[in-house]
Each structure stands twice: as structure tokens, then as C-alpha cells.
């Protein structure tokens, strides 16, 4: 029997693997419009924003490592914008990096731009405008989560039963009504939020005993946050999307601007526990405690009917931390809970 030609066989096998990999890479096509809207950040604070698909945070984009994305962006606002895909390597693709005057011209009002990119970096990423970032990212809500599932998940992440994304940012009430201003070095933030809401307008994280919760923290604004979980340690497993060689346990984690940390929390302590920013001014609204970046972990089976419990009568929105959306598979998913009130044409005319 003739011996098989070993080098030829290898080339054939590698070519097949490469082609199979390319065929497996899904292609996604999304449309994102940028709208002027008003969101209620805190009781008494309504804020004018540039909202991706009318919501803050922007819609969840959830894909798999290696997928190809085509994103049509339509600017329906009165100022120019772009979208930068924070974390994506853009290999041989730098013109899709979304930075005005460096990789493209900004998308002017009424115009559109199409981005083509490959989800080459896995993990917790995000997208944001890159025009006048101090204002547009700092105080106008121009950010959303981009979650790229890795081809090879770690043993621990396979055990996750519930996901929670927390985008942390701040607001300057003096600029609530003034498009085109805010976020300068001399400007003081006086409202602080998780997913664009300040306590008590945030939502609880509901768990059942035995759940493995993965919290993805994203530093979306200009402040440094120190998120502290009462009653539970957090195992920090990923930084900026990448798995850490040695995950470490903490009960407080610092999250700076642009940073992402993934934390695993074992739901092994039934009860009701606050989960909050430990930078003390960050738990105030306009200088008054309690407010800001506070949520509460509520276990299933623990009664919420204490007469004095602050969220005794809370209307529960189960997708506030993108948990429901993360279970829907791959695609772009909007969250009704984050939709703003569209600014009407009359209001736009008055401003011009
Ligand atoms: Cu912008
Ligand atoms: Cu960035
Ligand atoms: Cu505390």
C-alpha cells in the first residue's frame, strides 16, 4: 500500500479547518440610529441625551468571537458623532475604529456611516461615541455594551446562571438641558448611576440560592468607582475582556474610566444585601444620601414585605442589568426599560 503524502495531508487538513472556521463565523447586520431624547436619571433629574436607538445605555450587542459585523449608523441629532468599538483590534481595518479626524470624518447631522468589523477580541467590550468625548460620553449617555463570547470559555464562566451588566457613569445637573456643553475638567458631577439610573430608580438584582452571577462592570464615564458587594465576595475573573491567569477574590473593586472587570458571585447567602459604590459622594443625588450607584441583591424566598423596606413596593424590571437580553442568543437587543422620551421637533427648532 502506498504511504500517504504526509505534508500534503497536513495542508489539506489545515485548509479545511480554516475554511470551516470562516464558514462558522456568523455575519450580523445591525442598524443604529442616534436620537435626541430625555431620560429620567434620578427623581427630579431629567437629562437631554444622544441616545443609541433612543435608549441609554445603548442596545446590547452580543456576538461570538470571530463574527463579522456590519453596522449602519444614522445620525438623527443636531451634532456630529461616531462610534468607536472599544477593545476591538481592527486588524487591517483601522478605518473602522470610529475616531474623527484620525480614522474618518465625523457623521454629521442627517448623515450616516457604515462600520465593518470583526469581533476579534472576546469578552466584555463596549461601544461609545468618539466626538467631544468629555460631553458625549461623559454626560450624554453615548455608550452601550458589546459582549463577545469567547471561542474557548473558561471552566468557571461555563457555570454562570445569570448575567448582570453594570455601566457606571455620572451626570452634571447644570448641563441637563444644554446640548453642546458639559464634562469639562472644572465641571463637578452631582449625580451617579448604574445603567443611567440613580437609586432609587435603579433596580434590584434578583437571585436564587445556588445561582452563579456574573457581573460585568464597565467604567463608562469620567469617575472612578469602587463597587462593594455586601455579604459576598466577588471573584475577579477577567480584566478588559481577557481572562486573568489567577482570578482573585475581593469585596470591593475599583473601576476606572474605560476599564472592565468581570466578577463571579456565588449566591450562597440568602437575604437582602446592598451593592454600592464606596466612593461616598457617589451614593448621593444632588448632594443628598441615599442615591447614586446603589442596587440591592434580593434572594428568591426572602420576603420583601417589611413595612420599612425601601423597595417594598418596587416595580421590578427584570432586564435592567441586561440579564434577560443576554439569554436571547446573538444579535442586537433593545431594552424597553432604557428608552428615553423622544425630543419633539418643536423643541429642536426652539434650540436652533
Ligand atoms: Cu457624539
Ligand atoms: Cu473607549
Ligand atoms: Cu456598605
Tab-separated table of C-alpha atoms and ligand atoms in Angstrom:
chain	number	residue	atom	x	y	z
A	1	UNK	CA	0.000	0.000	0.000
A	2	UNK	CA	1.367	3.448	-0.897
A	3	UNK	CA	2.255	5.685	2.074
A	4	UNK	CA	0.059	8.822	2.243
A	5	UNK	CA	1.896	12.034	1.379
A	6	UNK	CA	2.194	13.495	4.899
A	7	UNK	CA	2.880	17.193	4.034
A	8	UNK	CA	0.038	17.193	1.510
A	9	UNK	CA	-2.329	15.711	4.086
A	10	UNK	CA	-1.438	18.377	6.611
A	11	UNK	CA	-2.037	21.205	4.143
A	12	UNK	CA	-5.398	19.686	3.246
A	13	UNK	CA	-6.418	19.321	6.919
A	14	UNK	CA	-5.315	22.885	7.831
A	15	UNK	CA	-7.080	24.362	4.786
A	16	UNK	CA	-10.241	22.522	5.721
A	17	UNK	CA	-10.043	23.732	9.346
A	18	UNK	CA	-9.529	27.334	8.176
A	19	UNK	CA	-12.459	27.191	5.736
A	20	UNK	CA	-14.695	25.544	8.351
A	21	UNK	CA	-13.782	28.289	10.825
A	22	UNK	CA	-14.641	31.021	8.313
A	23	UNK	CA	-17.924	29.314	7.489
A	24	UNK	CA	-18.789	29.146	11.204
A	25	UNK	CA	-18.159	32.884	11.703
A	26	UNK	CA	-21.641	34.380	11.709
A	27	UNK	CA	-22.371	37.600	9.864
A	28	UNK	CA	-24.536	40.202	11.563
A	29	UNK	CA	-26.038	43.353	10.108
A	30	UNK	CA	-27.414	45.970	12.513
A	31	UNK	CA	-28.849	49.451	12.276
A	32	UNK	CA	-28.194	52.004	14.996
A	33	UNK	CA	-29.828	55.420	14.901
A	34	UNK	CA	-28.744	58.238	17.184
A	35	UNK	CA	-31.699	60.147	18.612
A	36	UNK	CA	-32.179	63.166	20.834
A	37	UNK	CA	-34.154	62.150	23.900
A	38	UNK	CA	-34.747	62.895	27.558
A	39	UNK	CA	-34.049	60.255	30.197
A	40	UNK	CA	-35.024	60.338	33.859
A	41	UNK	CA	-31.753	59.638	35.675
A	42	UNK	CA	-32.924	60.354	39.236
A	43	UNK	CA	-36.099	61.649	40.864
A	44	UNK	CA	-36.194	65.264	39.723
A	45	UNK	CA	-33.351	64.951	37.174
A	46	UNK	CA	-34.394	64.696	33.525
A	47	UNK	CA	-31.398	64.788	31.202
A	48	UNK	CA	-31.073	65.503	27.466
A	49	UNK	CA	-29.094	62.724	25.786
A	50	UNK	CA	-27.913	61.476	22.402
A	51	UNK	CA	-29.394	58.012	22.594
A	52	UNK	CA	-28.402	54.977	20.501
A	53	UNK	CA	-31.734	53.605	19.208
A	54	UNK	CA	-33.420	56.005	21.619
A	55	UNK	CA	-32.062	54.415	24.796
A	56	UNK	CA	-29.314	54.875	27.439
A	57	UNK	CA	-27.346	52.661	27.812
A	58	UNK	CA	-27.405	51.774	24.117
A	59	UNK	CA	-28.739	48.379	22.999
A	60	UNK	CA	-26.828	45.203	23.833
A	61	UNK	CA	-24.700	43.847	21.008
A	62	UNK	CA	-23.945	40.182	21.773
A	63	UNK	CA	-21.888	38.137	19.311
A	64	UNK	CA	-19.330	35.347	19.215
A	65	UNK	CA	-15.578	35.691	18.789
A	66	UNK	CA	-14.731	35.745	15.076
A	67	UNK	CA	-18.150	37.026	13.928
A	68	UNK	CA	-18.367	39.729	11.262
A	69	UNK	CA	-20.434	42.831	11.985
A	70	UNK	CA	-21.871	45.401	9.605
A	71	UNK	CA	-23.370	48.346	11.496
A	72	UNK	CA	-25.249	51.147	9.745
A	73	UNK	CA	-25.231	54.286	11.917
A	74	UNK	CA	-27.724	57.072	11.173
A	75	UNK	CA	-27.323	60.395	12.946
A	76	UNK	CA	-30.716	61.978	13.643
A	77	UNK	CA	-29.358	64.581	16.089
A	78	UNK	CA	-28.176	68.181	15.795
A	79	UNK	CA	-24.461	67.448	16.472
A	80	UNK	CA	-21.812	65.210	14.845
A	81	UNK	CA	-20.917	61.733	16.230
A	82	UNK	CA	-19.047	58.492	15.503
A	83	UNK	CA	-18.982	55.048	17.117
A	84	UNK	CA	-15.743	53.646	18.477
A	85	UNK	CA	-15.700	49.906	19.271
A	86	UNK	CA	-13.670	49.867	22.474
A	87	UNK	CA	-11.428	46.800	22.633
A	88	UNK	CA	-11.818	45.598	19.020
A	89	UNK	CA	-8.345	45.252	17.471
A	90	UNK	CA	-9.374	46.354	13.947
A	91	UNK	CA	-6.567	44.382	12.299
A	92	UNK	CA	-6.068	45.612	8.709
A	93	UNK	CA	-9.268	47.561	9.352
A	94	UNK	CA	-8.265	50.794	11.095
A	95	UNK	CA	-10.680	52.970	9.134
A	96	UNK	CA	-13.491	51.404	11.160
A	97	UNK	CA	-12.092	52.493	14.550
A	98	UNK	CA	-14.517	55.411	14.799
A	99	UNK	CA	-12.224	58.300	15.725
A	100	UNK	CA	-12.986	61.607	13.972
A	101	UNK	CA	-10.098	63.348	12.166
A	102	UNK	CA	-7.962	60.205	12.590
A	103	UNK	CA	-9.842	57.319	11.004
A	104	UNK	CA	-12.899	59.033	9.463
A	105	UNK	CA	-14.843	62.264	9.206
A	106	UNK	CA	-17.455	62.622	11.942
A	107	UNK	CA	-21.008	61.658	10.955
A	108	UNK	CA	-22.780	64.992	10.546
A	109	UNK	CA	-26.455	65.580	11.433
A	110	UNK	CA	-28.685	63.795	8.922
A	111	UNK	CA	-25.826	61.665	7.585
A	112	UNK	CA	-24.931	58.006	8.008
A	113	UNK	CA	-21.876	55.767	8.063
A	114	UNK	CA	-21.429	52.008	7.838
A	115	UNK	CA	-18.891	50.211	10.014
A	116	UNK	CA	-17.488	46.786	9.092
A	117	UNK	CA	-15.637	44.967	11.838
A	118	UNK	CA	-14.644	41.556	13.079
A	119	UNK	CA	-15.278	40.638	16.714
A	120	UNK	CA	-11.659	39.551	17.105
A	121	UNK	CA	-11.278	40.266	20.827
A	122	UNK	CA	-13.524	38.281	23.177
A	123	UNK	CA	-15.051	39.362	26.475
A	124	UNK	CA	-16.703	42.442	27.962
A	125	UNK	CA	-16.254	45.268	25.454
A	126	UNK	CA	-18.276	48.402	24.857
A	127	UNK	CA	-19.001	50.974	22.198
A	128	UNK	CA	-19.164	54.739	22.523
A	129	UNK	CA	-19.101	57.990	20.568
A	130	UNK	CA	-15.630	59.465	19.988
A	131	UNK	CA	-16.635	63.068	19.202
A	132	UNK	CA	-16.316	65.600	22.074
A	133	UNK	CA	-15.997	62.652	24.420
A	134	UNK	CA	-15.969	64.825	27.537
A	135	UNK	CA	-19.578	65.770	26.784
A	136	UNK	CA	-20.945	62.928	24.604
A	137	UNK	CA	-19.516	60.046	26.656
A	138	UNK	CA	-19.166	61.980	29.928
A	139	UNK	CA	-22.704	63.310	30.278
A	140	UNK	CA	-24.836	62.462	27.184
A	141	UNK	CA	-25.154	58.711	27.529
A	142	UNK	CA	-23.415	57.705	24.280
A	143	UNK	CA	-22.367	54.204	25.297
A	144	UNK	CA	-23.581	50.609	25.241
A	145	UNK	CA	-22.303	47.069	25.922
A	146	UNK	CA	-20.602	44.872	23.309
A	147	UNK	CA	-20.289	41.334	24.645
A	148	UNK	CA	-18.189	38.878	22.643
A	149	UNK	CA	-18.431	35.263	23.789
A	150	UNK	CA	-15.017	33.570	23.604
A	151	UNK	CA	-14.442	30.542	21.392
A	152	UNK	CA	-12.907	28.852	24.416
A	153	UNK	CA	-14.745	29.839	27.615
A	154	UNK	CA	-13.060	29.160	30.961
A	155	UNK	CA	-14.350	26.325	33.155
A	156	UNK	CA	-15.804	28.851	35.592
A	157	UNK	CA	-17.648	31.002	33.080
A	158	UNK	CA	-19.448	27.925	31.766
A	159	UNK	CA	-21.127	27.676	35.196
A	160	UNK	CA	-22.731	31.138	35.077
A	161	UNK	CA	-26.522	31.036	35.525
A	162	UNK	CA	-27.278	34.763	35.463
A	163	UNK	CA	-25.611	37.805	33.861
A	164	UNK	CA	-25.636	41.433	35.037
A	165	UNK	CA	-24.005	44.308	33.127
A	166	UNK	CA	-23.316	47.492	35.109
A	167	UNK	CA	-22.312	50.586	33.139
A	168	UNK	CA	-21.107	53.183	35.651
A	169	UNK	CA	-21.211	56.911	34.930
A	170	UNK	CA	-22.035	60.353	36.293
A	171	UNK	CA	-24.083	63.424	35.420
A	172	UNK	CA	-23.819	67.200	35.858
A	173	UNK	CA	-27.253	68.627	36.611
A	174	UNK	CA	-26.338	72.163	35.442
A	175	UNK	CA	-25.996	70.820	31.877
A	176	UNK	CA	-29.125	68.631	31.889
A	177	UNK	CA	-30.823	70.882	29.317
A	178	UNK	CA	-27.798	72.167	27.391
A	179	UNK	CA	-26.657	70.112	24.411
A	180	UNK	CA	-23.121	71.106	23.431
A	181	UNK	CA	-21.799	71.706	26.956
A	182	UNK	CA	-20.567	69.767	29.970
A	183	UNK	CA	-17.956	67.305	31.097
A	184	UNK	CA	-15.087	69.778	31.307
A	185	UNK	CA	-12.249	69.480	33.829
A	186	UNK	CA	-13.814	72.140	36.056
A	187	UNK	CA	-17.280	70.587	35.954
A	188	UNK	CA	-18.463	68.706	39.014
A	189	UNK	CA	-20.625	65.623	38.723
A	190	UNK	CA	-23.519	65.654	41.214
A	191	UNK	CA	-25.428	62.517	40.125
A	192	UNK	CA	-24.028	58.993	39.762
A	193	UNK	CA	-25.603	55.994	38.138
A	194	UNK	CA	-25.689	52.319	37.234
A	195	UNK	CA	-27.070	51.843	33.715
A	196	UNK	CA	-28.012	55.545	33.637
A	197	UNK	CA	-30.222	55.418	36.748
A	198	UNK	CA	-29.567	56.674	40.267
A	199	UNK	CA	-31.012	54.975	43.340
A	200	UNK	CA	-33.935	54.656	43.996
A	201	UNK	CA	-34.594	54.492	40.226
A	202	UNK	CA	-32.141	51.582	39.870
A	203	UNK	CA	-33.435	48.016	40.108
A	204	UNK	CA	-32.685	45.037	42.352
A	205	UNK	CA	-30.626	42.044	41.278
A	206	UNK	CA	-32.877	39.057	41.984
A	207	UNK	CA	-31.143	35.738	42.593
A	208	UNK	CA	-31.950	32.315	43.897
A	209	UNK	CA	-29.657	30.355	46.156
A	210	UNK	CA	-27.173	28.409	44.042
A	211	UNK	CA	-27.082	30.940	41.207
A	212	UNK	CA	-23.691	31.820	39.747
A	213	UNK	CA	-23.931	35.513	38.921
A	214	UNK	CA	-21.508	37.157	36.542
A	215	UNK	CA	-21.298	40.927	36.929
A	216	UNK	CA	-19.633	42.800	34.083
A	217	UNK	CA	-18.555	46.249	35.318
A	218	UNK	CA	-17.899	48.877	32.658
A	219	UNK	CA	-16.407	52.291	33.523
A	220	UNK	CA	-18.416	54.333	31.027
A	221	UNK	CA	-17.894	57.826	32.467
A	222	UNK	CA	-15.178	60.037	33.947
A	223	UNK	CA	-15.295	58.914	37.587
A	224	UNK	CA	-13.508	56.073	39.358
A	225	UNK	CA	-15.977	53.752	41.073
A	226	UNK	CA	-15.413	51.362	43.994
A	227	UNK	CA	-18.168	48.777	43.787
A	228	UNK	CA	-18.706	46.882	47.034
A	229	UNK	CA	-20.807	43.738	47.452
A	230	UNK	CA	-22.223	43.217	50.960
A	231	UNK	CA	-22.466	39.605	52.130
A	232	UNK	CA	-20.495	38.156	49.214
A	233	UNK	CA	-17.001	38.117	47.804
A	234	UNK	CA	-16.515	38.703	44.105
A	235	UNK	CA	-14.066	36.554	42.180
A	236	UNK	CA	-12.460	38.825	39.594
A	237	UNK	CA	-12.009	36.597	36.543
A	238	UNK	CA	-11.490	38.961	33.579
A	239	UNK	CA	-9.964	42.406	33.015
A	240	UNK	CA	-10.808	44.354	29.834
A	241	UNK	CA	-12.312	41.212	28.342
A	242	UNK	CA	-9.357	38.895	28.864
A	243	UNK	CA	-9.249	36.031	31.406
A	244	UNK	CA	-6.826	36.569	34.301
A	245	UNK	CA	-4.211	33.848	34.795
A	246	UNK	CA	-5.040	33.953	38.527
A	247	UNK	CA	-8.561	35.128	39.407
A	248	UNK	CA	-8.671	36.862	42.804
A	249	UNK	CA	-11.374	37.426	45.416
A	250	UNK	CA	-12.387	40.912	46.613
A	251	UNK	CA	-15.347	42.584	48.249
A	252	UNK	CA	-14.600	45.984	46.688
A	253	UNK	CA	-13.329	46.596	43.172
A	254	UNK	CA	-12.044	49.857	41.674
A	255	UNK	CA	-13.272	50.521	38.133
A	256	UNK	CA	-11.642	53.417	36.303
A	257	UNK	CA	-12.796	55.134	33.104
A	258	UNK	CA	-12.811	52.727	30.148
A	259	UNK	CA	-11.999	49.700	32.326
A	260	UNK	CA	-13.963	46.478	32.509
A	261	UNK	CA	-13.892	43.827	35.220
A	262	UNK	CA	-15.883	40.598	35.243
A	263	UNK	CA	-16.799	39.269	38.685
A	264	UNK	CA	-18.337	35.945	39.684
A	265	UNK	CA	-20.610	35.960	42.728
A	266	UNK	CA	-21.802	32.689	44.245
A	267	UNK	CA	-25.345	33.117	45.529
A	268	UNK	CA	-24.806	31.291	48.797
A	269	UNK	CA	-26.164	33.727	51.371
A	270	UNK	CA	-29.942	34.231	51.139
A	271	UNK	CA	-31.112	37.634	52.306
A	272	UNK	CA	-31.183	41.216	51.165
A	273	UNK	CA	-27.866	42.987	50.621
A	274	UNK	CA	-26.913	46.433	49.371
A	275	UNK	CA	-24.411	46.544	46.497
A	276	UNK	CA	-22.958	50.027	46.143
A	277	UNK	CA	-20.230	52.409	45.068
A	278	UNK	CA	-17.925	53.028	48.054
A	279	UNK	CA	-16.765	56.438	46.831
A	280	UNK	CA	-19.017	58.127	49.371
A	281	UNK	CA	-20.193	61.102	47.263
A	282	UNK	CA	-21.275	58.587	44.601
A	283	UNK	CA	-24.200	57.447	46.748
A	284	UNK	CA	-25.879	60.854	46.754
A	285	UNK	CA	-28.322	62.583	44.393
A	286	UNK	CA	-27.616	66.307	44.181
A	287	UNK	CA	-25.706	66.039	47.461
A	288	UNK	CA	-28.350	64.052	49.368
A	289	UNK	CA	-27.894	60.498	50.664
A	290	UNK	CA	-29.086	57.905	49.716
A	291	UNK	CA	-28.862	57.956	45.944
A	292	UNK	CA	-26.457	57.307	43.108
A	293	UNK	CA	-24.815	53.983	42.348
A	294	UNK	CA	-26.757	51.681	44.683
A	295	UNK	CA	-28.597	48.454	43.978
A	296	UNK	CA	-29.882	45.668	46.223
A	297	UNK	CA	-29.394	41.915	45.888
A	298	UNK	CA	-32.715	40.252	46.703
A	299	UNK	CA	-32.913	36.469	47.081
A	300	UNK	CA	-35.921	34.500	45.973
A	301	UNK	CA	-37.856	33.296	49.008
A	302	UNK	CA	-36.806	36.204	51.228
A	303	UNK	CA	-39.898	38.260	51.956
A	304	UNK	CA	-39.865	41.840	50.793
A	305	UNK	CA	-42.784	42.914	52.930
A	306	UNK	CA	-41.049	44.601	55.861
A	307	UNK	CA	-43.013	47.846	56.192
A	308	UNK	CA	-39.779	49.863	56.299
A	309	UNK	CA	-38.069	48.188	53.328
A	310	UNK	CA	-37.184	50.905	50.809
A	311	UNK	CA	-38.122	48.695	47.801
A	312	UNK	CA	-41.145	47.002	49.387
A	313	UNK	CA	-43.387	48.177	46.533
A	314	UNK	CA	-40.784	48.297	43.779
A	315	UNK	CA	-41.988	47.588	40.229
A	316	UNK	CA	-39.451	45.018	39.036
A	317	UNK	CA	-37.859	45.368	35.590
A	318	UNK	CA	-36.030	42.094	35.025
A	319	UNK	CA	-33.895	43.324	32.074
A	320	UNK	CA	-32.387	46.353	33.862
A	321	UNK	CA	-28.993	44.607	34.060
A	322	UNK	CA	-29.385	43.078	30.545
A	323	UNK	CA	-29.872	39.636	32.156
A	324	UNK	CA	-32.882	38.674	30.006
A	325	UNK	CA	-31.292	40.080	26.852
A	326	UNK	CA	-28.097	38.087	27.455
A	327	UNK	CA	-30.178	34.886	27.373
A	328	UNK	CA	-31.603	35.635	23.915
A	329	UNK	CA	-28.583	34.385	21.964
A	330	UNK	CA	-26.698	36.516	19.449
A	331	UNK	CA	-27.758	39.783	17.874
A	332	UNK	CA	-28.629	43.363	18.804
A	333	UNK	CA	-31.198	43.637	21.572
A	334	UNK	CA	-33.042	46.743	22.754
A	335	UNK	CA	-34.237	47.211	26.345
A	336	UNK	CA	-37.614	48.882	26.823
A	337	UNK	CA	-36.564	49.906	30.351
A	338	UNK	CA	-33.838	52.234	28.956
A	339	UNK	CA	-35.906	54.084	26.330
A	340	UNK	CA	-35.956	57.858	26.684
A	341	UNK	CA	-38.722	60.243	25.761
A	342	UNK	CA	-38.001	61.478	22.206
A	343	UNK	CA	-37.359	65.214	21.950
A	344	UNK	CA	-40.047	66.630	19.715
A	345	UNK	CA	-39.402	68.705	16.595
A	346	UNK	CA	-40.788	71.847	18.222
A	347	UNK	CA	-38.182	71.607	20.950
A	348	UNK	CA	-35.370	71.155	18.384
A	349	UNK	CA	-36.492	74.220	16.408
A	350	UNK	CA	-36.533	76.358	19.519
A	351	UNK	CA	-32.966	75.385	20.278
A	352	UNK	CA	-31.565	76.287	16.831
B	1	LIG	CU1	-21.239	62.033	19.905
B	2	LIG	CU1	-13.051	53.840	24.665
B	3	LIG	CU1	-21.664	49.423	52.521
